[in-house]
PDB file of C-alpha atoms in Angstrom:
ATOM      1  CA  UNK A   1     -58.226 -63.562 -19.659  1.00 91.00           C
ATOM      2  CA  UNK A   2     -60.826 -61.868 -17.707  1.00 95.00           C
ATOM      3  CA  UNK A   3     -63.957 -64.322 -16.380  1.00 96.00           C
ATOM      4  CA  UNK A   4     -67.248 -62.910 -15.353  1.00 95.00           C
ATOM      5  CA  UNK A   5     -69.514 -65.916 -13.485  1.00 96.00           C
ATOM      6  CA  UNK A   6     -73.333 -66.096 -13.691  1.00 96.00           C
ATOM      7  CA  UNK A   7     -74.743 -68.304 -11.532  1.00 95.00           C
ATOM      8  CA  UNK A   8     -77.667 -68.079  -9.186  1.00 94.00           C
ATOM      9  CA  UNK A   9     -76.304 -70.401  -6.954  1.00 93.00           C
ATOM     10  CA  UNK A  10     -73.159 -68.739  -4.388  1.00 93.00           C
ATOM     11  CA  UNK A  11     -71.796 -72.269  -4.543  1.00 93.00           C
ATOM     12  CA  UNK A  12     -71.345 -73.251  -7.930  1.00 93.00           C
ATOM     13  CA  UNK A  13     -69.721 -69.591  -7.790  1.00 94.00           C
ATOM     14  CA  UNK A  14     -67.585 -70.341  -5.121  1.00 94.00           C
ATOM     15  CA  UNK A  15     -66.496 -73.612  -6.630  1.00 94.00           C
ATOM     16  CA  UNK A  16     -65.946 -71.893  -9.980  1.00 95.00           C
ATOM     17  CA  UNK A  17     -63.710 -69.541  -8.269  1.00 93.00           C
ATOM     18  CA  UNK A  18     -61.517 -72.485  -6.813  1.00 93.00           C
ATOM     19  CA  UNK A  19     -61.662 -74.162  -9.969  1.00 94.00           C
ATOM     20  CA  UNK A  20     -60.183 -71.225 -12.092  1.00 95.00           C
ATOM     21  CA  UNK A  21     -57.322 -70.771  -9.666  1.00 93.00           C
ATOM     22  CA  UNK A  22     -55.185 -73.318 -11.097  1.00 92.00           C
ATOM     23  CA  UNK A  23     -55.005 -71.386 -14.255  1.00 93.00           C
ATOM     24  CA  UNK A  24     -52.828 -68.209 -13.657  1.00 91.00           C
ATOM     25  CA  UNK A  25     -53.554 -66.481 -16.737  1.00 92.00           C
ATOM     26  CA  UNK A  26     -57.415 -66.000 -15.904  1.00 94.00           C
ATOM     27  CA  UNK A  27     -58.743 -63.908 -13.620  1.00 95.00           C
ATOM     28  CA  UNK A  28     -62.329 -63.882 -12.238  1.00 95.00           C
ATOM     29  CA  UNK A  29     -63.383 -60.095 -12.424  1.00 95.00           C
ATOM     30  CA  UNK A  30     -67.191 -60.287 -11.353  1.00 95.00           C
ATOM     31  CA  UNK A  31     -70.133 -62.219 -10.237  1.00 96.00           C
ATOM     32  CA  UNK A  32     -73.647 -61.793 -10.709  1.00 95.00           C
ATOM     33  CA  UNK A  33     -76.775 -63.873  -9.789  1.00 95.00           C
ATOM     34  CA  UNK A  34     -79.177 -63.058 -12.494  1.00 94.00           C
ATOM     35  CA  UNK A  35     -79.374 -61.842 -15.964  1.00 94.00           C
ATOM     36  CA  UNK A  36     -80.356 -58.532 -14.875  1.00 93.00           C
ATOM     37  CA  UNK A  37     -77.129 -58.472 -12.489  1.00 95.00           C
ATOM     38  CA  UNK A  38     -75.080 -59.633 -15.387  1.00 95.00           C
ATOM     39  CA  UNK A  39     -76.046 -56.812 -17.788  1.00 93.00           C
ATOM     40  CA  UNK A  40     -74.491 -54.489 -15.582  1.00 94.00           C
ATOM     41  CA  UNK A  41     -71.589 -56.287 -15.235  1.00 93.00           C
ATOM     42  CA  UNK A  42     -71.091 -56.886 -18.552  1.00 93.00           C
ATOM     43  CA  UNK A  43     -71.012 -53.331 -19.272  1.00 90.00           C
ATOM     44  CA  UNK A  44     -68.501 -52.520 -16.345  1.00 92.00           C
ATOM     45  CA  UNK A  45     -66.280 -54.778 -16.338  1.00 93.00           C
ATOM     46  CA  UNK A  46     -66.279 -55.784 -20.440  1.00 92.00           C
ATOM     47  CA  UNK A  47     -64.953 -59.825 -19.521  1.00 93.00           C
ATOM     48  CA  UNK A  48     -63.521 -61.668 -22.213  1.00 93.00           C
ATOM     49  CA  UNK A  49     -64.991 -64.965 -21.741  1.00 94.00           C
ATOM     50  CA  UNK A  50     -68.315 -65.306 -19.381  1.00 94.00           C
ATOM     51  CA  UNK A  51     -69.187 -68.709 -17.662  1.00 96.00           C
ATOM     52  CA  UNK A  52     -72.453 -68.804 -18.123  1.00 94.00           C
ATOM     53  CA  UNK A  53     -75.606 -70.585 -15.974  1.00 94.00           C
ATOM     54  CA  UNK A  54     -78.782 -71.493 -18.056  1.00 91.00           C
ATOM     55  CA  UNK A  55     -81.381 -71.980 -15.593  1.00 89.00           C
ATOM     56  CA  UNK A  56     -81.373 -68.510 -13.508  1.00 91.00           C
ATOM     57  CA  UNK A  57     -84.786 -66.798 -11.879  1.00 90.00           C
ATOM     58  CA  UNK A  58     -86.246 -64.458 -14.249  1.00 90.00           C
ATOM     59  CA  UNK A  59     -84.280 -65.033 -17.599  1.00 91.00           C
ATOM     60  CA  UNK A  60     -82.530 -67.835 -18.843  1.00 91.00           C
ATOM     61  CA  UNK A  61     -78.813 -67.708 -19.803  1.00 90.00           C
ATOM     62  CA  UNK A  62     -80.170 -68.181 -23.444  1.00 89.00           C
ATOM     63  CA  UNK A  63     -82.595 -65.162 -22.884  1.00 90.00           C
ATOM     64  CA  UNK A  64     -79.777 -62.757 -21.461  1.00 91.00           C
ATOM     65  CA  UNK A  65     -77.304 -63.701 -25.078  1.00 86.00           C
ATOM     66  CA  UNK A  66     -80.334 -63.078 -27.125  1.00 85.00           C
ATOM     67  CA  UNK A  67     -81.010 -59.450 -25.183  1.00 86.00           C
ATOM     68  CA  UNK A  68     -77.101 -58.230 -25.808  1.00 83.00           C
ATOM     69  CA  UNK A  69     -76.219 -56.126 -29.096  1.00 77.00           C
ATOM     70  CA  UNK A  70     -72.565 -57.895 -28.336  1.00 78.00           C
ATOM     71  CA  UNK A  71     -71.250 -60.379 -26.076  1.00 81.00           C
ATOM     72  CA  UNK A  72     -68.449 -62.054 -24.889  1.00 88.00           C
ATOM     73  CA  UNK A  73     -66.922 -65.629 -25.588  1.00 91.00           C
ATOM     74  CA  UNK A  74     -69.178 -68.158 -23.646  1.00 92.00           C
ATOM     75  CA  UNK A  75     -69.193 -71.492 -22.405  1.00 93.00           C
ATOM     76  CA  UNK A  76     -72.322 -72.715 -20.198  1.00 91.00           C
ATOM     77  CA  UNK A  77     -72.281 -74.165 -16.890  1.00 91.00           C
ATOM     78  CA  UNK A  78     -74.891 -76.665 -16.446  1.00 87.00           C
ATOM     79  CA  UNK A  79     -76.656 -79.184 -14.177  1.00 85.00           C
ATOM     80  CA  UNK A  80     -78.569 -80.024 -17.556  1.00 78.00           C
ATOM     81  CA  UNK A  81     -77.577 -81.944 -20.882  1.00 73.00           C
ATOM     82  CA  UNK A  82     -80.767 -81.351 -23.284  1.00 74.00           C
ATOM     83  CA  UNK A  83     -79.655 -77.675 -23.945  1.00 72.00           C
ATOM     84  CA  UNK A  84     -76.291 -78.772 -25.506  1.00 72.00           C
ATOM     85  CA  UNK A  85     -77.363 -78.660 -29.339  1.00 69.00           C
ATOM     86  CA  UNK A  86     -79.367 -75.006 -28.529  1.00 74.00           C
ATOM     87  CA  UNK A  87     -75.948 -74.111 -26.664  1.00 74.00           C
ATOM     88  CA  UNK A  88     -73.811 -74.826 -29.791  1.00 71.00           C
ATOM     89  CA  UNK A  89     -76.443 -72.895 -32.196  1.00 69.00           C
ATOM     90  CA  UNK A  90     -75.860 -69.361 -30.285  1.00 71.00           C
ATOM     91  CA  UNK A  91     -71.942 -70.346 -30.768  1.00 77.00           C
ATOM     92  CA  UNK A  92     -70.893 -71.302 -27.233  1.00 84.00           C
ATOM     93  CA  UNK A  93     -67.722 -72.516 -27.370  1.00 86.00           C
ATOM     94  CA  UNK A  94     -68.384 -75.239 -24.790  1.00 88.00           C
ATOM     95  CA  UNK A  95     -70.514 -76.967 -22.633  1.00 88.00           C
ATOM     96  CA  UNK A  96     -69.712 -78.176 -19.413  1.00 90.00           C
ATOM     97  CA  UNK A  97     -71.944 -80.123 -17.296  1.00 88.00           C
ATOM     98  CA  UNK A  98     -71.873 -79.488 -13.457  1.00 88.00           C
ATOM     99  CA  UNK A  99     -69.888 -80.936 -11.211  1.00 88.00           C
ATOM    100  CA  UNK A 100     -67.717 -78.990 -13.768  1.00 91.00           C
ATOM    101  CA  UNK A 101     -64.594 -81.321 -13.756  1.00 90.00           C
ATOM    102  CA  UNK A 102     -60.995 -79.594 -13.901  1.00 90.00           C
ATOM    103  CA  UNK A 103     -59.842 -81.007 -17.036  1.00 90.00           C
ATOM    104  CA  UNK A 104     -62.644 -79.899 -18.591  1.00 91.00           C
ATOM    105  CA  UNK A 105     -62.629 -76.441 -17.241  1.00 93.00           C
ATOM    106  CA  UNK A 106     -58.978 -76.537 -18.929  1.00 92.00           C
ATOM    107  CA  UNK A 107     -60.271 -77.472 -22.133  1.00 90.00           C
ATOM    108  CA  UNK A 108     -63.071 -74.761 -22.198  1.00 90.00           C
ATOM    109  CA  UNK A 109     -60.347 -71.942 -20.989  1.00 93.00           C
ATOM    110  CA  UNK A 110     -57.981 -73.183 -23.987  1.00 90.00           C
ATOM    111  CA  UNK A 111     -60.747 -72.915 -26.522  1.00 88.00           C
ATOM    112  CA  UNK A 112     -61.481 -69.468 -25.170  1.00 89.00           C
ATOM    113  CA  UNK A 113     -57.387 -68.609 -25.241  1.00 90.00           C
ATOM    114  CA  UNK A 114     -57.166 -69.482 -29.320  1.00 86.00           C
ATOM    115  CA  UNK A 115     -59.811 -67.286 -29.779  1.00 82.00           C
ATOM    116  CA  UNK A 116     -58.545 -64.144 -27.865  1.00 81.00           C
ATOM    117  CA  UNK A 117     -54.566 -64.759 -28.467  1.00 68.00           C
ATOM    118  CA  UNK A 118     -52.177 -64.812 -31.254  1.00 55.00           C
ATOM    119  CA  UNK A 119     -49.788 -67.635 -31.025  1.00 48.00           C
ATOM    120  CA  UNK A 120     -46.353 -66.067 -29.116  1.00 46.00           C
ATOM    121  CA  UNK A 121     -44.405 -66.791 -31.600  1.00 46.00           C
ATOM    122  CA  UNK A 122     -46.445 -64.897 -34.531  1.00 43.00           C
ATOM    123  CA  UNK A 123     -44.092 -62.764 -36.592  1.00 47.00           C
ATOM    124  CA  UNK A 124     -45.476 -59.416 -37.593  1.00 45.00           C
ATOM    125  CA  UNK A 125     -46.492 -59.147 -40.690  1.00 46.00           C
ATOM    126  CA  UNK A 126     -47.631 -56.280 -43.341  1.00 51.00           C
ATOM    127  CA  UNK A 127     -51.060 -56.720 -44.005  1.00 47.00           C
ATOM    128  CA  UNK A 128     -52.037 -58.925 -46.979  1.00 47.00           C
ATOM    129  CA  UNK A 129     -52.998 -57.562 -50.343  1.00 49.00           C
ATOM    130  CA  UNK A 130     -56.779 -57.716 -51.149  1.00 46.00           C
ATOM    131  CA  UNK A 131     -56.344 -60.243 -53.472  1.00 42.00           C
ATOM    132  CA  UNK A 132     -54.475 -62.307 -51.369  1.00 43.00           C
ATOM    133  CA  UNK A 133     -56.669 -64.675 -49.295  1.00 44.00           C
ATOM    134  CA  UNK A 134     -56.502 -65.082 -45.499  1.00 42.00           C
ATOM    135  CA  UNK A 135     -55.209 -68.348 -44.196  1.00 42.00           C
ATOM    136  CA  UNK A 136     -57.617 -70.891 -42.239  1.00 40.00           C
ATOM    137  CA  UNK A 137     -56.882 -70.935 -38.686  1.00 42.00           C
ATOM    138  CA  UNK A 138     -55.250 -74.237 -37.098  1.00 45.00           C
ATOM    139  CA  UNK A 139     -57.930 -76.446 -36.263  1.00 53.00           C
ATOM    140  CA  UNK A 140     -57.817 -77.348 -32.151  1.00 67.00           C
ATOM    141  CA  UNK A 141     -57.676 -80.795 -31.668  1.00 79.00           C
ATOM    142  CA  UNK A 142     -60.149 -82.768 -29.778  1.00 83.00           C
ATOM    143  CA  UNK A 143     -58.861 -84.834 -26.805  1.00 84.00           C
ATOM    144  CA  UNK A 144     -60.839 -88.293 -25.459  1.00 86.00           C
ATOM    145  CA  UNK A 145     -61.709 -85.606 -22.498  1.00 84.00           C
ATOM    146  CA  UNK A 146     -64.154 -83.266 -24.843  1.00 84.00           C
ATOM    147  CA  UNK A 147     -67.819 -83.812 -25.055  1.00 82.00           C
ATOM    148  CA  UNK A 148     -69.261 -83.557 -28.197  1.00 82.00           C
ATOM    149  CA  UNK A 149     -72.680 -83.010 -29.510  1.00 82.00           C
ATOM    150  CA  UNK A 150     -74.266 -85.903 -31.397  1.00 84.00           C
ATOM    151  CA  UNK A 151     -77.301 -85.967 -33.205  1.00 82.00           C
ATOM    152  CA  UNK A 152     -79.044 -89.036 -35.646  1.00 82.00           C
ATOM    153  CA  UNK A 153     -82.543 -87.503 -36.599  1.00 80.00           C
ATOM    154  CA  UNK A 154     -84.780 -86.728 -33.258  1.00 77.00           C
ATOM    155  CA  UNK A 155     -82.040 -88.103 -31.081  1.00 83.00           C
ATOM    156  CA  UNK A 156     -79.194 -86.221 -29.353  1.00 83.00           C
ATOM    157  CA  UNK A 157     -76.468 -87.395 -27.487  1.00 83.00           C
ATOM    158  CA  UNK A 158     -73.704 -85.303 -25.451  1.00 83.00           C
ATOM    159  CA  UNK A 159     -70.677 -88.378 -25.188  1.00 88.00           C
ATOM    160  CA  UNK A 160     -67.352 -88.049 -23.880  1.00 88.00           C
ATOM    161  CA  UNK A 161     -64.521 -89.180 -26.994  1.00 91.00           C
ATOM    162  CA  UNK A 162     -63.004 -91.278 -24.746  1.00 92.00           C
ATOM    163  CA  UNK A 163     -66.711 -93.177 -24.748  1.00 94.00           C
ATOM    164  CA  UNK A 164     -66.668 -93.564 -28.514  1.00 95.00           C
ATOM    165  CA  UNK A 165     -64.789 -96.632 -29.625  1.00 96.00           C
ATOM    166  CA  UNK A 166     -64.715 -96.428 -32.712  1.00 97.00           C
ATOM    167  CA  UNK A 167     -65.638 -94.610 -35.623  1.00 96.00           C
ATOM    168  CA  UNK A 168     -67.087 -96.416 -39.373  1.00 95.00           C
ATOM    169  CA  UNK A 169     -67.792 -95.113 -42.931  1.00 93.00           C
ATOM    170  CA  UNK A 170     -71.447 -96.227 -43.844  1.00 90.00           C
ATOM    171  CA  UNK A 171     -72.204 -94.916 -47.301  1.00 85.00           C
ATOM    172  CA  UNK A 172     -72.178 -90.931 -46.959  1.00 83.00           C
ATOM    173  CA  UNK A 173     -71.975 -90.951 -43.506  1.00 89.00           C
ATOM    174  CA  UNK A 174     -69.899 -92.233 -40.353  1.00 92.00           C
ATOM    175  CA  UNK A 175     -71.075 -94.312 -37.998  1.00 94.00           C
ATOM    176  CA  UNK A 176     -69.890 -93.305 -34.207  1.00 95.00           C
ATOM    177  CA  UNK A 177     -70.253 -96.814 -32.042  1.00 96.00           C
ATOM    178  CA  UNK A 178     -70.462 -96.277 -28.255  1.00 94.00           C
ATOM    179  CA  UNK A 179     -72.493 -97.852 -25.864  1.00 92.00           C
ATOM    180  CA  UNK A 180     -74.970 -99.388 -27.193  1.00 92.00           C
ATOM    181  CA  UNK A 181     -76.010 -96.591 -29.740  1.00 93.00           C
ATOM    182  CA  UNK A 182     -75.053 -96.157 -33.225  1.00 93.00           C
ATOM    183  CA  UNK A 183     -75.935 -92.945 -34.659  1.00 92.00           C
ATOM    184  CA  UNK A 184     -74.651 -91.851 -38.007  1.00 91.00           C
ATOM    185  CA  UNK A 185     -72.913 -88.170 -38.429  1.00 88.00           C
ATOM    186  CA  UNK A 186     -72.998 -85.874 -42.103  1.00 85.00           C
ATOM    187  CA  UNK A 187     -68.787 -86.526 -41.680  1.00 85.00           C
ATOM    188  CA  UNK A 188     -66.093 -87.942 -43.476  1.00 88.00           C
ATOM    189  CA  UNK A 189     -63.420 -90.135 -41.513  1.00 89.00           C
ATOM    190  CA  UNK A 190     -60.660 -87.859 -43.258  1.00 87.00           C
ATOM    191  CA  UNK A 191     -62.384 -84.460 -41.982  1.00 87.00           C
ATOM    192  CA  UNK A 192     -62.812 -86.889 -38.441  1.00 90.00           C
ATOM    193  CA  UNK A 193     -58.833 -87.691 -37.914  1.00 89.00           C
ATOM    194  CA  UNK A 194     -57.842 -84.206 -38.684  1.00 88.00           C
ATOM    195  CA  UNK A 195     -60.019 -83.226 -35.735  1.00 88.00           C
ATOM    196  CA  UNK A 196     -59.015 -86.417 -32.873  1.00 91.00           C
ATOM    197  CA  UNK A 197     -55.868 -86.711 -30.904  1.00 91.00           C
ATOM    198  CA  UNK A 198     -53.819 -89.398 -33.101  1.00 90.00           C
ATOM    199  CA  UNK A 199     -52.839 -90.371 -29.570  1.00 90.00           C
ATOM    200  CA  UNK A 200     -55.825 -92.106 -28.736  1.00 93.00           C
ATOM    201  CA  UNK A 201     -57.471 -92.628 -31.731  1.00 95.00           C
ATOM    202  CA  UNK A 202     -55.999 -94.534 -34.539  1.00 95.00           C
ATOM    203  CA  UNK A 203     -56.945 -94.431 -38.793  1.00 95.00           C
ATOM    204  CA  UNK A 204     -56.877 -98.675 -38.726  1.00 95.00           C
ATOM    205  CA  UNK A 205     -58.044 -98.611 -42.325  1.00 94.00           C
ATOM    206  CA  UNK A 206     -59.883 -96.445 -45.236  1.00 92.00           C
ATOM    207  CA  UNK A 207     -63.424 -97.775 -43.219  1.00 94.00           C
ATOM    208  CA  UNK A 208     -62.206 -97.276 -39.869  1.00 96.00           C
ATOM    209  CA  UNK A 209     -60.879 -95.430 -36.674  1.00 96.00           C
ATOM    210  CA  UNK A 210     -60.189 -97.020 -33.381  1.00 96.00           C
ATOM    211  CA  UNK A 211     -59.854 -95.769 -30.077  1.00 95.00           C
ATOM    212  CA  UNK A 212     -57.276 -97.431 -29.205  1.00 95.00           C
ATOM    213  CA  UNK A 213     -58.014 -97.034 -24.928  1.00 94.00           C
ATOM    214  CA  UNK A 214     -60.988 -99.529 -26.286  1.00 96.00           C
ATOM    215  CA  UNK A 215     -58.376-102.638 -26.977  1.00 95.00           C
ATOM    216  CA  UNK A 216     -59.341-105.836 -25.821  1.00 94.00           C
ATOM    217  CA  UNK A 217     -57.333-108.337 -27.690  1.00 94.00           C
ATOM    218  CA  UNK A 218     -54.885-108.127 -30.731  1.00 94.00           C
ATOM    219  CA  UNK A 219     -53.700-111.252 -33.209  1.00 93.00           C
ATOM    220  CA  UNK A 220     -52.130-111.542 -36.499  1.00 92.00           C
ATOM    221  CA  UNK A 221     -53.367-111.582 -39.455  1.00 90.00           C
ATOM    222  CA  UNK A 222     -52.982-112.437 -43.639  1.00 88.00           C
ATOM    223  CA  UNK A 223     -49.816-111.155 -45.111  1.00 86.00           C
ATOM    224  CA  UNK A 224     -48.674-109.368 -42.494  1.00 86.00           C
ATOM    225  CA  UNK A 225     -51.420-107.485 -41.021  1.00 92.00           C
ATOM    226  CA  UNK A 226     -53.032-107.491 -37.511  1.00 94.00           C
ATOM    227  CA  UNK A 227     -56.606-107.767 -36.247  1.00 95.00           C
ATOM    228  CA  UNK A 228     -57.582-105.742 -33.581  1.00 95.00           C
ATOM    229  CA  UNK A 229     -61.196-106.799 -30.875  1.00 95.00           C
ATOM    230  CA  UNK A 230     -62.351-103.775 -29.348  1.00 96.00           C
ATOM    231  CA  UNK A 231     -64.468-103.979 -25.941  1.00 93.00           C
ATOM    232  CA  UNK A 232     -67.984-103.820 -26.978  1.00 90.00           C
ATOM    233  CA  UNK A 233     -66.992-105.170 -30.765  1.00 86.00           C
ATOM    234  CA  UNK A 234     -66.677-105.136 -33.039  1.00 92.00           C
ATOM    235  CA  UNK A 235     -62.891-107.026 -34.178  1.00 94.00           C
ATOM    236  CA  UNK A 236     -61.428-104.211 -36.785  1.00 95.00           C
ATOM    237  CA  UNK A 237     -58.870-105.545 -39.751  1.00 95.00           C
ATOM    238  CA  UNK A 238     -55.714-102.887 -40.100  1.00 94.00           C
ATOM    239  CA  UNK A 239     -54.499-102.573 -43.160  1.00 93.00           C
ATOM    240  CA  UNK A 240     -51.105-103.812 -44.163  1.00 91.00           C
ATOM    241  CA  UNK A 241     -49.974-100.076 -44.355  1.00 91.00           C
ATOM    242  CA  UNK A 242     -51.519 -99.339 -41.103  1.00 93.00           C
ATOM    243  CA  UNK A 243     -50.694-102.093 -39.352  1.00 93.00           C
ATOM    244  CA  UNK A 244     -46.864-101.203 -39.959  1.00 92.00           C
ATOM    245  CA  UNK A 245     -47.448 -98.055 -38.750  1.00 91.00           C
ATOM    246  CA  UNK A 246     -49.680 -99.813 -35.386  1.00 93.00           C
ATOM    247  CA  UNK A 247     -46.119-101.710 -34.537  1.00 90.00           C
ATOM    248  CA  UNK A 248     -43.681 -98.819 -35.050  1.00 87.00           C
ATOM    249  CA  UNK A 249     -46.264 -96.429 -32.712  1.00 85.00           C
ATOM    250  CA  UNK A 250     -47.085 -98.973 -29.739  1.00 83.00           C
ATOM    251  CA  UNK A 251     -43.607-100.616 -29.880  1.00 80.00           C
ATOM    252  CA  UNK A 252     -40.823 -99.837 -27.340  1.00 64.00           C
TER     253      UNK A 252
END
C-alpha cells in the first residue's frame, strides 16, 4: 500500500513516517507541504491511500479533495475534532486526531487494506450473470479503539467505543450513554451488534448492550438471571437467555 503524507508541519511528517514503519506492507512514497505540492504528487506518484492534513497555508485539505477529478483513499490527520462529521461526508475513511496514536494508525491502514485487497484466500471465479446480484461486502467490525462520529440534532460528538458504556433502544432510536451525555442515534441495536466487537460489548437483552470493560458489580437475579451495575449506571437486567450465555462466555 503506497502512502503519500500532507502535512505542513516536517514533524508530524517525520512522526508519521516512524509511525507507518511498524506496518511492513505500506510504504510512504512522497511528502508534500501544501495542496499545491500535493497535486503534483498525486499525479506522480498515483498513492493508494493519502494521509491527509486539514489545516495547510493556502488550501485546506477539504479544498485540495474538492479540486481533484479523482482521488485516492483518505483518512485525515488532525490537531482538530469539529471537522469529523464534514470529514465523513467527502467519504474519508477515518479520522485520526493528532498525537495520532499507533493503534489507531492500525485501524485506519486496515480500513484502507479491505478496500484495496481481495481477501487471500478468494477463489477465482467466472463473472456473475447479469441477473445474478453481487454479494454485500463483509462488514469490518468496530473495536472499543475506533472513534466514531455522533450526532443528536446541533450537537456532535467524536467518542472512543471503549467510552460508550452502553447502548439502549428508546422508541425508534438508540440511546448511546457515555459520560455524562445521552444522545440518541437513527439505529437499531440489531444493525449496532453486527457492527461492535462481541468481545467487549455484550447484547444483555432485546433493550440493551453493555460494554462489558464498564462492569462495576454483578448479582443474581429472578429465575435464574443476573443483574449487571455498570460504572456511571445505570444496573442492566440480562435476560434469562442471555444471562446463560454471560456465564458460559466469562467463565473459566
Amino acid at each position: 500500500m503506497d502512502v503519500l503524507l500532507v502535512d505542513d508541519s516536517r514533524l508530524a511528517r517525520t512522526e508519521l513516517r516512524h509511525l507507518l514503519q511498524a506496518f511492513p506492507d505500506v510504504t510512504v512514497v512522497g511528502e508534500a507541504r501544501h495542496a499545491a505540492e500535493a497535486r503534483t504528487r498525486l499525479q506522480e506518484l498515483r498513492p493508494d491511500l493519502l494521509l491527509l492534513d486539514i489545516h495547510m497555508p493556502g488550501e485546506t485539505g477539504f479544498e485540495l479533495l474538492a479540486s481533484l477529478e479523482a482521488a485516492p483513499h483518505v483518512v485525515f490527520t488532525t490537531a482538530y475534532d469539529e471537522y469529523a462529521l464534514r470529514a465523513f461526508e467527502v467519504n474519508a475513511l477515518d479520522y485520526l486526531l493528532k498525537p495520532v496514536q499507533e493503534h489507531r494508525l492500525a485501524a485506519a491502514l486496515e480500513k484502507a487494506r479491505t478496500k484495496l485487497l481481495p481477501p487471500a484466500d478468494a477463489p477465482t471465479l467466472p463473472a456473475p450473470a447479469a441477473t445474478t446480484a453481487a454479494p454485500e461486502p463483509a462488514t469490518t467490525l468496530l473495536t472499543e479503539h475506533d472513534q466514531v462520529f455522533v450526532k443528536d440534532g446541533e450537537r456532535c460528538w467524536f467518542v472512543r467505543l471503549a467510552d460508550i458504556r452502553l447502548f439502549e433502544i428508546n422508541g425508534s432510536y438508540t440511546q448511546i450513554y457515555f459520560e455524562q451525555h445521552r444522545p440518541l442515534i437513527p439505529r437499531t441495536l440489531q444493525h449496532l451488534e453486527q457492527r461492535l466487537d462481541p468481545r467487549v460489548f455484550f447484547r444483555a437483552n432485546r433493550q440493551q448492550i453493555i460494554n462489558l470493560k464498564w462492569i462495576e458489580g454483578i448479582e443474581p437475579w429472578f429465575s435464574s438471571t443476573l443483574k449487571i451495575r455498570l460504572r456511571g449506571g445505570p444496573e442492566v437486567e440480562v435476560s434469562r437467555q442471555q444471562s446463560v450465555r454471560f456465564r458460559e462466555l466469562l467463565s473459566l
